[in-house]
Each structure stands twice: as structure tokens, then as C-alpha cells.
Short mmCIF file of N, CA and C in Angstrom, two decimals:
data_model
loop_
_atom_site.label_atom_id
_atom_site.label_comp_id
_atom_site.label_asym_id
_atom_site.label_seq_id
_atom_site.Cartn_x
_atom_site.Cartn_y
_atom_site.Cartn_z
N MET A 1 116.68 112.71 95.77
CA MET A 1 117.66 113.42 95.86
C MET A 1 118.59 112.82 94.60
N THR A 2 118.71 113.54 93.83
CA THR A 2 119.58 113.53 92.54
C THR A 2 120.72 113.56 92.60
N GLY A 3 121.36 112.21 91.56
CA GLY A 3 122.83 112.75 91.93
C GLY A 3 123.40 113.86 91.94
N THR A 4 123.00 114.72 90.80
CA THR A 4 123.82 116.32 91.34
C THR A 4 123.67 116.54 92.99
N GLU A 5 122.22 116.30 93.04
CA GLU A 5 122.06 116.88 94.94
C GLU A 5 123.08 116.24 95.85
N PHE A 6 123.20 115.21 95.46
CA PHE A 6 123.57 113.81 96.04
C PHE A 6 125.26 114.74 96.27
N GLU A 7 126.03 114.97 94.77
CA GLU A 7 127.35 115.25 94.67
C GLU A 7 127.20 116.53 95.45
N ASP A 8 126.26 117.47 95.27
CA ASP A 8 126.50 119.11 96.21
C ASP A 8 126.32 118.89 97.90
N PHE A 9 125.97 117.84 97.93
CA PHE A 9 125.44 117.16 99.50
C PHE A 9 126.79 116.98 99.79
N VAL A 10 127.54 116.33 99.21
CA VAL A 10 128.96 115.61 99.63
C VAL A 10 130.25 116.74 99.71
N VAL A 11 129.44 118.13 98.42
CA VAL A 11 130.26 118.73 98.44
C VAL A 11 130.24 120.29 100.14
N LYS A 12 129.10 119.41 100.55
CA LYS A 12 128.70 120.17 101.87
C LYS A 12 129.78 119.87 102.94
N LEU A 13 129.50 118.73 102.95
CA LEU A 13 129.90 117.44 103.76
C LEU A 13 131.75 118.11 103.95
N CYS A 14 132.35 117.60 102.58
CA CYS A 14 133.75 118.34 102.72
C CYS A 14 134.44 119.63 103.59
N ARG A 15 133.11 120.35 102.78
CA ARG A 15 133.28 122.03 103.82
C ARG A 15 133.29 121.95 105.01
N ARG A 16 132.26 121.20 105.35
CA ARG A 16 131.91 121.14 106.94
C ARG A 16 133.32 120.57 107.23
N ASP A 17 134.09 119.68 107.00
CA ASP A 17 134.90 119.11 108.04
C ASP A 17 136.69 120.18 107.35
N GLY A 18 136.31 120.96 106.81
CA GLY A 18 137.15 121.82 106.72
C GLY A 18 138.04 121.60 105.54
N CYS A 19 137.56 121.08 104.57
CA CYS A 19 138.43 121.06 103.17
C CYS A 19 138.24 122.24 102.16
N THR A 20 139.26 122.72 101.60
CA THR A 20 139.17 123.85 100.93
C THR A 20 139.42 123.66 99.53
N ASP A 21 138.51 124.59 98.18
CA ASP A 21 139.24 125.02 97.10
C ASP A 21 137.73 123.43 96.40
N VAL A 22 136.75 123.19 97.51
CA VAL A 22 135.82 122.03 97.14
C VAL A 22 134.80 122.65 96.16
N ARG A 23 134.79 122.08 94.92
CA ARG A 23 133.96 122.26 93.78
C ARG A 23 133.40 120.83 93.42
N ARG A 24 132.19 121.12 93.33
CA ARG A 24 131.31 119.75 92.29
C ARG A 24 132.23 120.15 90.51
N VAL A 25 132.16 118.81 90.11
CA VAL A 25 133.05 119.02 88.39
C VAL A 25 132.12 117.80 87.86
N GLY A 26 131.42 117.30 88.56
CA GLY A 26 130.33 115.99 87.59
C GLY A 26 129.44 116.39 86.75
N GLY A 27 129.18 115.53 85.83
CA GLY A 27 128.42 115.55 84.69
C GLY A 27 129.65 114.85 83.23
N SER A 28 128.52 114.62 82.41
CA SER A 28 129.38 113.82 81.47
C SER A 28 130.69 114.46 81.06
N HIS A 29 131.42 113.82 80.76
CA HIS A 29 132.97 113.97 80.31
C HIS A 29 133.42 114.93 81.24
N ASP A 30 133.43 113.89 82.58
CA ASP A 30 134.00 114.80 84.08
C ASP A 30 135.37 113.87 84.29
N ASN A 31 136.03 112.99 83.18
CA ASN A 31 137.10 112.57 83.74
C ASN A 31 137.18 111.36 84.88
N GLY A 32 135.97 111.06 85.58
CA GLY A 32 136.05 110.14 86.52
C GLY A 32 135.93 111.21 88.02
N ALA A 33 135.64 112.20 87.58
CA ALA A 33 135.51 113.10 89.13
C ALA A 33 134.35 114.20 89.14
N ASP A 34 133.75 113.72 90.43
CA ASP A 34 132.53 114.25 90.77
C ASP A 34 132.83 115.29 91.53
N VAL A 35 133.88 115.30 92.10
CA VAL A 35 133.85 116.56 93.13
C VAL A 35 135.66 116.58 93.47
N LEU A 36 136.09 117.51 93.39
CA LEU A 36 137.89 117.72 93.44
C LEU A 36 137.91 119.31 95.19
N GLY A 37 139.33 118.63 95.09
CA GLY A 37 139.39 119.87 96.30
C GLY A 37 140.74 119.50 96.88
N HIS A 38 140.47 119.72 98.50
CA HIS A 38 141.75 119.87 99.13
C HIS A 38 141.56 119.58 100.61
N LEU A 39 142.11 118.52 101.32
CA LEU A 39 141.68 118.17 102.37
C LEU A 39 142.05 119.15 103.52
N PRO A 40 141.79 119.22 104.55
CA PRO A 40 142.71 119.68 105.43
C PRO A 40 144.22 120.16 105.76
N ASP A 41 144.49 119.09 105.51
CA ASP A 41 146.34 118.95 105.91
C ASP A 41 147.11 119.37 104.36
N GLY A 42 145.99 120.20 103.13
CA GLY A 42 147.02 120.73 101.97
C GLY A 42 146.54 119.52 100.80
N ARG A 43 146.35 118.50 101.08
CA ARG A 43 146.75 117.70 100.20
C ARG A 43 145.20 117.28 98.97
N SER A 44 145.90 117.41 97.63
CA SER A 44 144.52 117.16 96.83
C SER A 44 143.58 116.17 96.90
N MET A 45 142.21 116.40 96.57
CA MET A 45 141.18 115.19 96.47
C MET A 45 140.83 115.42 95.63
N VAL A 46 140.09 113.80 94.49
CA VAL A 46 139.17 113.63 94.18
C VAL A 46 138.19 112.57 94.11
N ILE A 47 137.23 113.25 94.13
CA ILE A 47 135.74 112.39 94.81
C ILE A 47 135.20 111.74 93.53
N GLN A 48 134.47 110.72 93.39
CA GLN A 48 133.67 109.90 92.90
C GLN A 48 132.81 109.85 93.55
N CYS A 49 131.36 110.43 92.86
CA CYS A 49 130.11 109.98 93.60
C CYS A 49 129.24 108.73 93.23
N LYS A 50 128.51 107.84 93.66
CA LYS A 50 127.28 107.31 93.27
C LYS A 50 126.17 107.48 94.11
N ARG A 51 125.43 107.65 93.72
CA ARG A 51 124.26 107.57 94.10
C ARG A 51 123.34 106.27 93.38
N TYR A 52 123.37 105.20 94.16
CA TYR A 52 122.64 103.69 93.93
C TYR A 52 121.88 103.43 94.46
N ALA A 53 121.16 102.24 93.95
CA ALA A 53 119.65 101.85 94.89
C ALA A 53 120.71 101.12 96.28
N PRO A 54 120.04 100.47 97.54
CA PRO A 54 120.47 99.97 98.23
C PRO A 54 121.22 98.41 98.29
N LYS A 55 120.54 98.12 96.90
CA LYS A 55 120.77 96.10 96.86
C LYS A 55 121.63 96.13 95.10
N ARG A 56 122.25 97.44 95.20
CA ARG A 56 123.09 97.40 94.39
C ARG A 56 124.34 97.25 94.63
N LYS A 57 125.52 97.00 94.12
CA LYS A 57 126.86 97.05 94.44
C LYS A 57 127.85 97.97 93.78
N ILE A 58 128.70 98.50 94.14
CA ILE A 58 129.72 98.80 93.55
C ILE A 58 130.73 98.28 92.63
N PRO A 59 130.64 98.01 91.76
CA PRO A 59 131.70 97.06 90.99
C PRO A 59 133.31 97.47 90.87
N SER A 60 134.14 96.91 90.66
CA SER A 60 135.70 97.21 91.03
C SER A 60 135.78 98.18 89.61
N ARG A 61 135.38 97.59 88.85
CA ARG A 61 135.70 98.65 87.60
C ARG A 61 135.53 100.26 87.89
N GLU A 62 134.29 100.37 88.64
CA GLU A 62 134.22 101.61 88.82
C GLU A 62 135.39 102.78 89.67
N VAL A 63 135.90 101.51 90.73
CA VAL A 63 136.74 101.71 91.53
C VAL A 63 138.06 102.18 90.87
N ARG A 64 138.33 101.16 89.78
CA ARG A 64 139.53 101.43 88.84
C ARG A 64 139.58 102.43 88.02
N ASP A 65 138.35 102.82 87.70
CA ASP A 65 137.94 104.11 87.03
C ASP A 65 138.65 105.60 87.68
N LEU A 66 138.14 105.51 89.53
CA LEU A 66 138.46 106.20 89.80
C LEU A 66 140.46 106.38 90.56
N LEU A 67 140.71 105.57 90.07
CA LEU A 67 142.12 105.60 90.42
C LEU A 67 142.36 106.27 89.16
N GLY A 68 141.96 105.82 87.72
CA GLY A 68 142.80 106.86 86.66
C GLY A 68 142.30 108.24 86.73
N ALA A 69 141.22 108.37 87.45
CA ALA A 69 141.01 109.91 87.53
C ALA A 69 141.72 110.35 88.40
N LYS A 70 142.57 109.69 89.60
CA LYS A 70 143.55 109.87 90.47
C LYS A 70 144.64 110.60 89.77
N VAL A 71 144.83 109.66 88.77
CA VAL A 71 146.25 109.92 88.03
C VAL A 71 145.90 111.24 87.04
N HIS A 72 144.62 111.01 86.32
CA HIS A 72 144.65 112.15 85.42
C HIS A 72 144.38 113.77 86.40
N PHE A 73 143.95 113.31 87.53
CA PHE A 73 144.09 114.96 87.94
C PHE A 73 145.32 115.37 89.17
N LYS A 74 145.97 114.54 89.28
CA LYS A 74 147.15 114.63 90.18
C LYS A 74 146.80 114.42 91.16
N ALA A 75 146.04 114.15 91.55
CA ALA A 75 145.46 114.21 93.28
C ALA A 75 146.35 113.62 93.89
N ASP A 76 146.37 113.69 95.27
CA ASP A 76 147.47 112.81 96.04
C ASP A 76 146.13 111.82 96.81
N VAL A 77 144.96 112.26 96.75
CA VAL A 77 143.82 111.41 97.30
C VAL A 77 142.76 111.18 96.23
N ALA A 78 142.15 110.22 96.75
CA ALA A 78 140.81 109.33 96.06
C ALA A 78 140.23 108.92 97.00
N ILE A 79 139.09 109.41 96.79
CA ILE A 79 137.64 109.16 97.74
C ILE A 79 136.81 108.44 96.84
N PHE A 80 135.78 107.28 97.19
CA PHE A 80 134.85 106.84 96.17
C PHE A 80 133.57 107.12 97.55
N VAL A 81 132.53 107.78 97.30
CA VAL A 81 131.19 108.07 98.36
C VAL A 81 130.40 107.78 97.29
N ALA A 82 129.56 106.34 97.95
CA ALA A 82 128.51 105.84 97.73
C ALA A 82 127.40 105.65 98.64
N THR A 83 126.02 105.49 98.15
CA THR A 83 124.91 104.87 99.27
C THR A 83 124.45 104.02 99.06
N THR A 84 124.89 102.91 98.63
CA THR A 84 125.37 101.44 98.87
C THR A 84 126.77 100.72 99.54
N TYR A 85 126.86 99.42 99.24
CA TYR A 85 127.88 98.50 99.50
C TYR A 85 128.31 98.60 98.41
N PHE A 86 130.35 98.18 98.38
CA PHE A 86 130.94 97.88 97.13
C PHE A 86 130.87 96.49 97.42
N SER A 87 131.49 95.82 95.86
CA SER A 87 131.50 94.33 96.14
C SER A 87 132.84 94.07 96.41
N GLY A 88 132.88 92.87 97.39
CA GLY A 88 133.97 92.51 97.96
C GLY A 88 135.50 92.75 97.08
N PRO A 89 135.40 92.20 96.02
CA PRO A 89 136.32 92.69 94.96
C PRO A 89 136.83 94.25 94.85
N ALA A 90 136.02 94.84 94.73
CA ALA A 90 135.93 96.74 94.83
C ALA A 90 136.47 97.07 96.29
N GLU A 91 136.27 96.58 96.85
CA GLU A 91 136.55 97.10 98.35
C GLU A 91 137.85 96.84 98.79
N MET A 92 138.26 95.38 97.99
CA MET A 92 139.71 95.10 98.47
C MET A 92 140.75 96.02 97.42
N PHE A 93 140.31 96.22 96.24
CA PHE A 93 140.56 97.16 95.18
C PHE A 93 141.02 98.62 96.02
N ALA A 94 140.15 98.81 96.56
CA ALA A 94 140.12 99.84 97.25
C ALA A 94 141.15 100.30 98.07
N ALA A 95 141.21 99.07 98.71
CA ALA A 95 142.36 98.99 100.02
C ALA A 95 143.36 99.27 99.77
N GLU A 96 143.71 97.91 98.66
CA GLU A 96 145.16 98.33 98.26
C GLU A 96 145.70 99.20 97.45
N ASN A 97 144.94 100.18 97.00
CA ASN A 97 145.16 101.13 96.21
C ASN A 97 145.17 102.30 96.98
N GLY A 98 144.52 102.37 98.35
CA GLY A 98 145.17 103.33 98.90
C GLY A 98 143.61 104.91 98.54
N ILE A 99 142.43 103.99 98.32
CA ILE A 99 140.89 104.35 98.12
C ILE A 99 140.19 104.42 99.23
N LEU A 100 140.35 105.59 99.41
CA LEU A 100 138.94 105.58 100.92
C LEU A 100 137.85 105.07 100.10
N ALA A 101 137.17 104.65 100.24
CA ALA A 101 135.90 103.90 100.39
C ALA A 101 135.02 104.46 100.94
N VAL A 102 133.79 104.98 101.07
CA VAL A 102 132.81 105.47 101.69
C VAL A 102 131.73 104.61 101.16
N HIS A 103 131.49 103.33 102.15
CA HIS A 103 129.99 103.35 101.74
C HIS A 103 128.97 103.44 102.82
N ARG A 104 127.81 103.32 102.26
CA ARG A 104 126.45 103.84 102.96
C ARG A 104 126.21 103.90 104.07
N ASP A 105 127.39 102.96 105.48
CA ASP A 105 127.33 102.40 106.48
C ASP A 105 128.53 103.99 107.31
N HIS A 106 129.48 104.02 106.32
CA HIS A 106 130.66 104.96 106.58
C HIS A 106 129.83 106.52 106.09
N PHE A 107 129.77 106.56 105.02
CA PHE A 107 128.52 107.52 104.50
C PHE A 107 127.34 108.14 105.73
N GLY A 108 127.04 107.05 106.57
CA GLY A 108 126.10 107.62 107.85
C GLY A 108 126.70 107.83 108.41
N LEU A 109 127.59 107.72 108.99
CA LEU A 109 128.84 108.23 110.22
C LEU A 109 129.00 109.66 109.86
N TRP A 110 129.83 109.86 108.55
CA TRP A 110 129.92 111.02 107.87
C TRP A 110 129.09 111.95 108.40
N ASN A 111 127.83 111.99 107.99
CA ASN A 111 126.44 112.54 108.00
C ASN A 111 126.47 112.91 109.01
N ASN A 112 126.87 111.84 110.16
CA ASN A 112 126.45 112.21 111.65
C ASN A 112 127.29 113.03 111.91
N GLY A 113 128.50 113.28 111.69
CA GLY A 113 129.58 114.13 112.13
C GLY A 113 131.05 113.90 112.45
N ALA A 114 131.41 112.41 111.90
CA ALA A 114 132.10 111.90 112.31
C ALA A 114 133.08 112.90 110.87
N SER A 115 134.51 113.11 111.06
CA SER A 115 135.51 113.92 109.81
C SER A 115 135.54 112.72 108.90
N LEU A 116 135.87 113.19 107.26
CA LEU A 116 136.21 112.66 106.71
C LEU A 116 137.32 111.73 106.60
N LEU A 117 138.29 112.47 107.10
CA LEU A 117 139.49 111.62 107.07
C LEU A 117 139.74 110.69 108.80
N SER A 118 138.82 111.02 109.73
CA SER A 118 138.53 109.66 110.43
C SER A 118 137.90 108.20 110.07
N LEU A 119 136.96 108.65 108.52
CA LEU A 119 137.14 107.33 107.91
C LEU A 119 137.95 106.52 107.42
N SER A 120 139.03 106.84 107.15
CA SER A 120 140.00 106.36 106.79
C SER A 120 140.78 105.04 107.88
N ALA A 121 140.28 105.29 109.10
CA ALA A 121 140.49 104.14 109.98
C ALA A 121 140.16 103.13 109.58
N VAL A 122 138.58 102.90 109.30
CA VAL A 122 137.88 102.04 109.17
C VAL A 122 137.69 101.56 107.77
N ASN A 123 138.45 102.61 107.04
CA ASN A 123 138.80 102.08 105.36
C ASN A 123 138.73 100.52 105.40
N GLY A 124 137.90 99.74 104.36
CA GLY A 124 138.59 98.57 104.26
C GLY A 124 138.18 97.01 105.30
N THR A 125 137.48 97.83 106.03
CA THR A 125 137.41 96.58 107.63
C THR A 125 136.35 95.99 107.47
N GLY A 126 135.61 95.99 106.04
CA GLY A 126 134.37 95.30 106.09
C GLY A 126 132.94 96.08 105.86
N GLN A 127 132.03 95.49 105.51
CA GLN A 127 130.91 96.30 104.93
C GLN A 127 130.03 95.62 105.20
N GLY A 128 128.15 96.39 105.65
CA GLY A 128 127.44 95.58 105.41
C GLY A 128 126.77 94.95 106.92
N ASP A 129 127.64 95.43 107.45
CA ASP A 129 127.19 94.43 109.11
C ASP A 129 127.46 95.43 110.30
N ARG A 130 126.94 95.47 111.11
CA ARG A 130 127.48 95.95 112.87
C ARG A 130 128.77 96.33 113.22
N ARG A 131 129.59 95.59 112.58
CA ARG A 131 130.86 95.67 113.05
C ARG A 131 131.71 96.58 113.35
N PRO A 132 131.99 97.21 111.29
CA PRO A 132 132.78 98.74 111.52
C PRO A 132 132.23 99.64 112.24
N ARG A 133 131.10 99.69 112.29
CA ARG A 133 130.11 100.81 112.82
C ARG A 133 130.65 100.97 114.56
N GLU A 134 130.33 99.67 115.21
CA GLU A 134 130.71 99.45 116.45
C GLU A 134 132.36 99.05 116.85
N ARG A 135 133.06 98.59 115.88
CA ARG A 135 134.82 99.01 115.82
C ARG A 135 134.87 100.73 115.66
N TRP A 136 134.32 101.54 115.11
CA TRP A 136 134.06 102.60 114.93
C TRP A 136 133.72 103.75 116.46
N LYS A 137 132.93 103.24 116.75
CA LYS A 137 132.49 103.37 117.63
C LYS A 137 133.26 103.58 119.16
N GLU A 138 133.83 102.43 119.63
CA GLU A 138 134.93 101.92 120.38
C GLU A 138 135.85 102.63 120.23
N THR A 139 136.50 102.95 118.96
CA THR A 139 137.66 103.72 118.59
C THR A 139 137.65 105.46 118.40
N TYR A 140 136.71 106.11 118.25
CA TYR A 140 136.43 107.27 118.44
C TYR A 140 134.68 107.73 119.26
N GLY A 141 134.46 106.79 119.82
CA GLY A 141 133.00 107.16 121.00
C GLY A 141 132.15 107.98 120.39
#
């Protein structure tokens, strides 16, 4: 899957979950946004998508860039969707700044039917092991 195909896939998942006005805007000069739209509750969202190799981690500077995109687009919610994990500082920065960090484990849950908004319950609870998945199963079964 190319980066563009990954962004299109994220758009489809958002629409599946009831998001509206969802569109891919990624590309050069995208001002840090790959997807824009509205959550089912009407809040505006900006999404950054990164399709990286599993061993590469998302650095905190990329999460900081998304915070800037949230301000630029005047979005209510910022979401970072990745095919890999976030570095520790990146995950901490996301949690401290209200950014939903969807790493590869959470992306798998989303792809398998969990709603995007349900992932906020496990945001910032760790990554790279089965504990977040087990907590999610206990909570949402």
C-alpha cells in the first residue's frame, strides 16, 4: 500500500464510523494534514497519516507538527494514525496535548471494527505489547 492508498484507507475507516465531510488533502504543501473532516459528534478533525516500516518509530517532532496543523486548520481534534509505534516522548507529547495517537496495535483494532472514538479510551496507555489490547478487550469486549 502506498502512502496515498493508506490515506484513502483511513478516509474509508472514518466514513465507516460516521464521520462526515471527510476528504484526503495530503501531498506536498498539505500544512501537516492528510485528512480533514468532522467526527460523528460534529467536532472538526485533522489527521496525519504515516505509513512507516514496523521498526521505525514516529518521533515527537512529527506529533508537534500535527499540533501546528490543528491550530492552522482550527480543528477541534487532532489524530495521528501510524502503521508503526510512537517513540516514548512522542506518545507522551500526544497524550499531554490531547492528540489521539493511533499506533499499529490501535490501528489494527480500528480496522477490525472498533470505532475511532473508542480508541481515545486507550490513548497514551502504552504500545508495543499486548497490555493495551487486553485492556481494550476487557473494556469493550
